[in-house]
C-alpha positions as a printed NumPy array, in Angstrom:
array([[  6.306, 105.693,  63.548],
       [  7.054, 108.978,  61.845],
       [  8.47 , 108.537,  58.357],
       [ 11.149, 110.863,  57.041],
       [ 10.282, 111.21 ,  53.347],
       [ 13.233, 112.171,  51.139],
       [ 12.707, 113.436,  47.579],
       [ 14.577, 111.295,  45.046],
       [ 13.398, 112.745,  41.734],
       [ 10.548, 112.52 ,  39.275],
       [  8.835, 109.418,  37.941],
       [  9.705, 110.594,  34.416],
       [ 13.412, 110.212,  35.3  ],
       [ 12.816, 106.456,  35.218],
       [ 11.814, 104.814,  31.93 ],
       [  8.803, 102.51 ,  31.865],
       [  9.962,  99.015,  32.909],
       [ 13.23 , 100.584,  34.035],
       [ 15.061, 101.469,  37.212],
       [ 17.449, 103.925,  38.729],
       [ 19.9  , 103.535,  41.55 ],
       [ 19.765, 105.93 ,  44.502],
       [ 22.649, 106.177,  46.977],
       [ 21.679, 106.657,  50.616],
       [ 23.749, 106.809,  53.8  ],
       [ 22.671, 103.191,  54.366],
       [ 23.578, 101.794,  50.96 ],
       [ 22.136, 101.762,  47.475],
       [ 18.48 , 101.284,  46.711],
       [ 16.913, 100.505,  43.354],
       [ 13.792, 102.408,  42.351],
       [ 11.698, 100.663,  39.704],
       [  8.892, 101.844,  37.432],
       [  6.621,  99.177,  35.976],
       [  4.822,  99.246,  32.63 ],
       [  1.689, 100.187,  34.633],
       [  3.447, 103.245,  36.154],
       [  3.737, 101.7  ,  39.608],
       [  6.918, 102.489,  41.556],
       [  8.773, 100.25 ,  43.99 ],
       [ 12.009, 100.631,  45.958],
       [ 14.175,  97.75 ,  47.176],
       [ 17.79 ,  97.224,  48.169],
       [ 19.984,  97.19 ,  45.058],
       [ 21.581,  93.805,  45.598],
       [ 20.318,  90.343,  44.791],
       [ 20.115,  88.02 ,  47.832],
       [ 21.942,  85.37 ,  45.774],
       [ 25.324,  86.875,  44.844],
       [ 24.727,  90.604,  45.32 ],
       [ 23.99 ,  91.395,  41.666],
       [ 22.796,  94.951,  40.855],
       [ 19.016,  94.576,  40.65 ],
       [ 18.719,  98.122,  39.249],
       [ 20.325,  96.748,  36.058],
       [ 17.86 ,  93.854,  35.803],
       [ 14.851,  93.393,  33.549],
       [ 11.486,  94.535,  34.946],
       [  8.457,  92.386,  34.101],
       [  5.132,  92.819,  35.836],
       [  5.949,  93.56 ,  39.477],
       [  9.218,  91.617,  39.485],
       [ 12.812,  92.121,  38.38 ],
       [ 15.231,  89.535,  37.029],
       [ 18.785,  89.854,  38.354],
       [ 21.28 ,  90.432,  35.502],
       [ 23.83 ,  87.996,  36.988],
       [ 22.07 ,  84.668,  37.516],
       [ 18.442,  85.3  ,  36.497],
       [ 16.954,  85.178,  39.976],
       [ 13.485,  86.76 ,  39.935],
       [ 12.734,  89.126,  42.834],
       [  9.261,  90.451,  43.698],
       [  9.215,  94.257,  43.77 ],
       [  6.214,  94.103,  46.123],
       [  7.663,  91.804,  48.811],
       [ 11.413,  91.719,  48.079],
       [ 11.266,  87.903,  48.105],
       [ 12.874,  85.619,  45.539],
       [ 10.253,  83.89 ,  43.38 ],
       [ 10.165,  80.322,  42.138],
       [ 12.506,  77.738,  43.655],
       [ 15.044,  80.354,  44.831],
       [ 15.093,  81.464,  48.458],
       [ 16.124,  84.773,  49.932],
       [ 14.899,  88.322,  50.049],
       [ 15.899,  91.964,  49.983],
       [ 14.396,  94.771,  52.008],
       [ 11.626,  96.825,  50.477],
       [ 11.655, 100.566,  51.104],
       [  8.457, 102.614,  51.454],
       [  8.043, 104.854,  48.415],
       [  5.485, 107.549,  47.665],
       [  4.436, 109.041,  44.339],
       [  2.999, 112.556,  44.729],
       [  1.86 , 113.561,  41.241],
       [  5.091, 112.248,  39.758],
       [  7.445, 113.425,  42.514],
       [  9.016, 110.387,  44.175],
       [  9.907, 110.114,  47.859],
       [ 11.431, 107.262,  49.882],
       [ 11.196, 106.799,  53.649],
       [ 14.71 , 106.751,  55.05 ],
       [ 13.732, 105.913,  58.633],
       [ 13.027, 102.397,  57.481],
       [ 16.524, 102.194,  55.996],
       [ 18.302, 103.221,  59.167],
       [ 16.146, 100.85 ,  61.21 ],
       [ 16.894,  98.094,  58.734],
       [ 20.627,  98.734,  58.953],
       [ 20.494,  98.339,  62.735],
       [ 19.025,  94.815,  62.597]])
């Protein structure tokens, strides 16, 4: 499948262990930067009650939802621990600090 990579900004726009919210035609996604400078993109709503994951606390490769403390893996989108549920992960690329997300996957995901 051919990915349509869309530029969303620079890695330095996101603080270490922080996130930023990106609006797309298919909803909001949260782009996270870990303490190790890894970047991940997932849907910006917790599978529990729809909390804004982009406002959560990043630790390792997970984020804790600010509403009810659910922990979501940034790598898989799955809830960790005893909680069940998941959010979609979005392919993201880091080209020397320039960040790109693949929007094809979003439109496919919205059609499911």
